[in-house]
Coordinates of C-alpha atoms and ligand atoms in Angstrom, one line a residue:
M1 CA 82.0 124.4 88.5
S2 CA 78.3 124.1 88.7
L3 CA 76.5 126.3 91.2
L4 CA 73.6 123.8 91.4
Q5 CA 73.7 120.1 90.9
V6 CA 70.5 118.0 91.0
E7 CA 71.5 114.4 91.1
N8 CA 69.1 111.4 90.7
V9 CA 66.3 113.2 92.5
S10 CA 63.0 111.2 92.9
V11 CA 59.9 112.4 94.7
Q12 CA 56.8 110.3 95.4
F13 CA 53.4 111.7 96.6
F14 CA 51.3 108.8 97.9
G15 CA 52.4 106.4 95.2
L16 CA 52.5 109.1 92.4
K17 CA 56.0 109.5 91.0
A18 CA 56.2 113.3 90.7
L19 CA 59.9 113.1 89.9
S20 CA 62.0 110.1 88.7
D21 CA 65.8 110.1 88.8
V22 CA 66.2 113.7 87.7
T23 CA 69.7 114.9 87.0
F24 CA 71.0 118.2 85.6
D25 CA 73.1 121.2 86.7
V26 CA 73.2 125.0 86.5
E27 CA 76.4 127.0 86.1
P28 CA 77.0 130.6 87.1
G29 CA 76.0 132.9 84.2
Q30 CA 73.8 130.3 82.7
V31 CA 70.0 130.4 82.0
R32 CA 68.7 126.9 82.4
A33 CA 65.0 126.3 81.6
V34 CA 62.8 123.4 82.7
I35 CA 59.9 122.8 80.4
G36 CA 57.2 120.1 80.2
P37 CA 53.5 119.6 80.1
N38 CA 51.2 120.4 83.0
G39 CA 51.8 118.1 86.0
A40 CA 55.3 117.1 84.6
G41 CA 56.9 117.9 88.0
K42 CA 58.4 121.3 87.3
S43 CA 57.1 123.1 90.4
T44 CA 57.9 120.0 92.5
L45 CA 61.5 120.2 91.3
F46 CA 61.6 123.9 92.4
N47 CA 60.2 122.8 95.8
V48 CA 62.9 120.2 96.2
I49 CA 65.7 122.6 95.3
T50 CA 64.4 125.3 97.6
G51 CA 63.7 123.0 100.5
Y52 CA 59.9 122.9 100.5
V53 CA 59.7 119.2 99.5
R54 CA 62.2 116.6 100.7
P55 CA 63.2 114.2 97.9
N56 CA 62.7 110.4 98.5
E57 CA 66.0 109.8 96.7
G58 CA 68.9 111.8 95.3
K59 CA 70.9 114.9 96.1
V60 CA 70.7 118.6 95.7
V61 CA 74.1 120.3 95.9
Y62 CA 74.3 124.1 96.0
D63 CA 77.7 125.8 95.9
G64 CA 79.4 122.6 96.7
Q65 CA 77.2 121.7 99.7
S66 CA 74.2 119.4 100.1
V67 CA 71.2 121.5 100.9
V68 CA 68.6 118.7 101.5
G69 CA 67.2 119.1 105.0
L70 CA 68.7 122.5 105.6
P71 CA 66.4 125.3 106.8
R72 CA 65.1 127.3 103.9
H73 CA 66.3 130.7 105.3
V74 CA 69.9 129.3 105.5
V75 CA 69.9 128.4 101.9
A76 CA 68.2 131.7 100.9
G77 CA 70.9 133.5 102.9
R78 CA 73.5 131.9 100.6
G79 CA 71.9 133.5 97.6
M80 CA 69.3 131.0 96.4
R81 CA 66.1 133.0 95.7
R82 CA 62.9 132.0 94.1
T83 CA 59.5 133.3 92.9
F84 CA 56.3 131.4 93.1
Q85 CA 53.9 130.2 90.5
N86 CA 51.1 132.0 92.3
G87 CA 52.3 135.3 93.5
G88 CA 54.8 136.1 96.2
V89 CA 54.3 139.7 96.9
F90 CA 52.9 141.7 99.8
S91 CA 49.9 143.1 98.1
E92 CA 49.2 145.7 100.8
L93 CA 52.7 147.2 100.6
T94 CA 54.0 149.6 98.0
V95 CA 56.2 148.5 95.1
L96 CA 59.2 150.1 96.8
E97 CA 58.4 148.5 100.2
N98 CA 58.2 145.1 98.5
V99 CA 61.6 145.4 97.0
L100 CA 63.1 146.7 100.2
T101 CA 61.9 143.5 102.0
G102 CA 64.0 141.6 99.4
L103 CA 67.2 143.4 100.5
N104 CA 69.1 141.2 103.0
A105 CA 69.6 144.0 105.5
V106 CA 65.9 145.0 105.6
T107 CA 63.1 143.3 107.6
A108 CA 59.5 143.8 106.8
S109 CA 58.9 145.7 110.0
S110 CA 61.7 148.2 109.4
T111 CA 60.5 148.9 105.8
L112 CA 57.9 151.5 106.8
G113 CA 60.4 153.4 108.9
I114 CA 62.7 153.6 105.9
V115 CA 60.1 154.7 103.5
L116 CA 58.7 157.3 105.9
R117 CA 62.3 158.3 106.7
L118 CA 61.7 158.0 110.5
P119 CA 64.5 159.2 112.8
G120 CA 65.8 155.6 113.1
A121 CA 66.4 155.4 109.4
G122 CA 70.1 156.1 108.7
A123 CA 72.6 156.1 105.9
A124 CA 72.3 152.3 105.4
E125 CA 68.5 152.6 105.0
R126 CA 68.9 155.4 102.5
R127 CA 71.4 153.3 100.5
A128 CA 68.8 150.5 100.6
V129 CA 66.2 152.8 99.1
D130 CA 68.7 153.9 96.4
E131 CA 69.5 150.3 95.6
A132 CA 65.8 149.3 95.4
M133 CA 65.1 152.3 93.2
S134 CA 67.8 151.5 90.7
L135 CA 66.5 147.9 90.5
L136 CA 63.0 149.2 89.8
E137 CA 64.5 151.4 87.1
T138 CA 66.0 148.4 85.4
M139 CA 62.6 146.6 85.5
G140 CA 60.8 149.7 84.2
L141 CA 58.9 150.0 87.5
A142 CA 60.4 153.2 89.0
G143 CA 57.3 155.2 88.1
L144 CA 55.2 152.8 90.2
A145 CA 57.4 152.8 93.3
N146 CA 54.8 154.3 95.6
N147 CA 51.8 152.4 94.2
V148 CA 50.3 149.7 96.4
V149 CA 51.1 146.4 94.8
G150 CA 47.6 145.0 95.1
D151 CA 46.4 147.8 92.7
L152 CA 48.8 146.8 89.9
S153 CA 48.1 144.5 87.0
S154 CA 49.1 140.8 87.5
G155 CA 52.0 141.3 85.1
Q156 CA 53.3 144.2 87.0
Q157 CA 53.0 142.3 90.3
R158 CA 55.1 139.5 88.8
L159 CA 57.8 142.0 87.8
V160 CA 57.7 143.3 91.4
E161 CA 58.2 139.8 92.7
I162 CA 61.2 139.2 90.4
T163 CA 62.7 142.5 91.4
R164 CA 62.4 141.5 95.1
A165 CA 64.2 138.2 94.4
M166 CA 66.9 140.1 92.5
A167 CA 67.3 142.6 95.4
A168 CA 68.6 139.8 97.6
R169 CA 71.6 139.6 95.2
A170 CA 70.7 136.2 94.2
R171 CA 73.4 133.9 92.9
L172 CA 70.8 131.4 91.8
L173 CA 67.4 132.8 90.9
L174 CA 64.6 130.3 90.4
L175 CA 61.6 131.7 88.5
D176 CA 58.4 129.7 88.3
E177 CA 56.4 130.8 85.2
P178 CA 57.5 134.5 85.4
A179 CA 55.8 135.4 82.1
V180 CA 52.2 134.6 83.2
G181 CA 50.1 137.7 82.8
L182 CA 52.9 139.8 81.3
S183 CA 52.2 142.0 78.2
S184 CA 54.6 141.5 75.2
S185 CA 56.6 144.5 76.1
E186 CA 56.9 143.3 79.7
R187 CA 58.0 139.9 78.4
D188 CA 60.7 141.6 76.3
R189 CA 61.9 143.5 79.4
L190 CA 61.9 140.3 81.4
M191 CA 64.0 138.6 78.7
N192 CA 66.6 141.5 78.8
V193 CA 66.7 141.4 82.6
L194 CA 67.4 137.6 82.6
R195 CA 70.1 138.0 80.0
D196 CA 71.7 140.9 82.0
L197 CA 71.6 138.8 85.2
A198 CA 73.3 135.9 83.5
K199 CA 75.9 138.3 82.1
D200 CA 76.6 139.4 85.7
G201 CA 77.2 135.7 86.6
V202 CA 73.9 134.9 88.2
A203 CA 72.6 131.4 87.5
V204 CA 68.9 131.4 86.4
L205 CA 66.6 128.4 86.6
L206 CA 63.5 129.1 84.7
V207 CA 60.2 127.2 84.5
E208 CA 58.1 128.6 81.7
H209 CA 55.3 127.6 79.4
V210 CA 56.0 130.5 76.9
I211 CA 58.3 128.5 74.6
D212 CA 59.4 131.5 72.5
L213 CA 60.8 133.1 75.6
V214 CA 62.4 129.9 76.7
M215 CA 64.1 129.4 73.3
A216 CA 65.3 133.0 73.2
V217 CA 66.8 133.3 76.6
S218 CA 68.0 129.8 77.6
D219 CA 71.5 128.4 77.3
R220 CA 70.3 124.9 78.1
I221 CA 66.9 123.2 78.5
V222 CA 65.7 120.2 80.5
V223 CA 62.4 118.6 79.4
L224 CA 60.3 116.8 81.9
N225 CA 57.4 114.5 81.2
Y226 CA 55.6 112.6 83.9
G227 CA 58.5 113.4 86.2
E228 CA 61.2 112.0 83.9
V229 CA 63.9 113.9 82.0
I230 CA 63.1 113.1 78.4
A231 CA 65.5 115.5 76.8
E232 CA 68.4 117.8 77.7
G233 CA 70.2 120.2 75.5
T234 CA 70.5 123.6 73.8
P235 CA 67.4 125.3 72.4
E236 CA 68.3 124.1 68.9
E237 CA 68.7 120.5 70.1
I238 CA 65.4 120.6 72.0
R239 CA 63.4 122.2 69.2
S240 CA 64.0 119.2 66.9
H241 CA 64.1 116.5 69.6
E242 CA 61.7 113.7 68.8
A243 CA 60.6 112.8 72.3
V244 CA 59.9 116.4 73.0
L245 CA 57.7 116.8 69.9
E246 CA 55.8 113.6 71.0
A247 CA 55.3 114.8 74.5
Y248 CA 54.0 118.2 73.4
L249 CA 52.1 117.3 70.2
G250 CA 51.1 113.8 71.2
H251 CA 52.0 112.0 68.0
G252 CA 54.5 109.2 67.4
Ligands
LIG1 N1 52.0 118.4 97.6 C1 51.6 117.5 96.8 N2 50.9 116.4 97.2 C2 50.5 115.5 96.2 N3 50.7 115.5 94.9 C3 51.3 116.6 94.5 C4 51.8 117.6 95.3 N4 52.4 118.6 94.6 C5 52.3 118.2 93.3 N5 51.7 117.0 93.2 C6 51.4 116.2 92.0 O1 52.7 116.0 91.4 C7 52.6 116.1 90.0 C8 53.6 117.2 89.5 O2 53.1 118.5 89.9 P1 53.8 119.8 89.7 O3 53.0 120.9 90.3 O4 55.2 119.7 90.1 O5 53.7 120.0 88.1 P2 54.1 121.2 87.1 O6 55.0 120.6 86.1 O7 54.6 122.3 87.9 O8 52.7 121.5 86.4 P3 52.1 123.0 85.9 O9 52.7 123.2 84.6 O10 50.7 122.7 85.8 O11 52.5 124.0 86.9 C9 51.2 116.4 89.7 O12 50.6 115.2 89.4 C10 50.6 117.0 91.0 O13 49.3 116.7 91.1
LIG2 MG1 54.0 124.2 88.2

């Protein structure tokens, strides 16, 4: 069964149709990409799914339940996690502290106590540090654990944000343009991490302009143009889809 079903979703901003009758789903273990030109409605779609924008019409069903109108933290607590197009890290905290704040059991205020190993920090906190460190290892960031995030490159900050979202044991991970600012080796690492997450049964919804990455990592792709789904299919189907070529290349 699908973990996420987006059904006939429409969003209007002051007369502008940002999304029109959008329908698709995401299954556990699937990487689903959403692509489309600037302003096509990709981030708006993420905002609807994660509860930042209420749709004018349509349904969002997550794990069998409608999530429209539910508080964001409730949905996040059920394993729906996202990253943002423009940063979602605590730049004054270290890499390790950022990832710790992603662990469900850890609050931002207790993070410092854990890292400094204050008397209140017990076995559970030590386990949290171990877990965070092993995730950082996977992302190739372990060597930067004690660096302040604000001092890192934008690509590294992005990987920290993704690690933080993963730390929450996401069942559905939504990534808005994760490859922005990444070097090619960081992109390769991101691709491997997404494949591994999918292998573990995580559903990934990916908005991305780097088409090579999308084609290499996605099981299925939705193409938006002016808020409408103009194509849906496997990477091979999308690559040769006439409407997609027209939307991107402007001929036809
Ligand atoms: N809060 C808002 N109020 C009014 N208009 C908005 C709002 N958010 C987005 N829009 C408009 O809705 C349309 C879709 O925007 P959106 O950010 O979803 O596009 P996008 O596909 O993510 O684009 P990009 O690739 O540039 O990130 C755009 O015309 C945008 O200007
Ligand atoms: Mg966007």
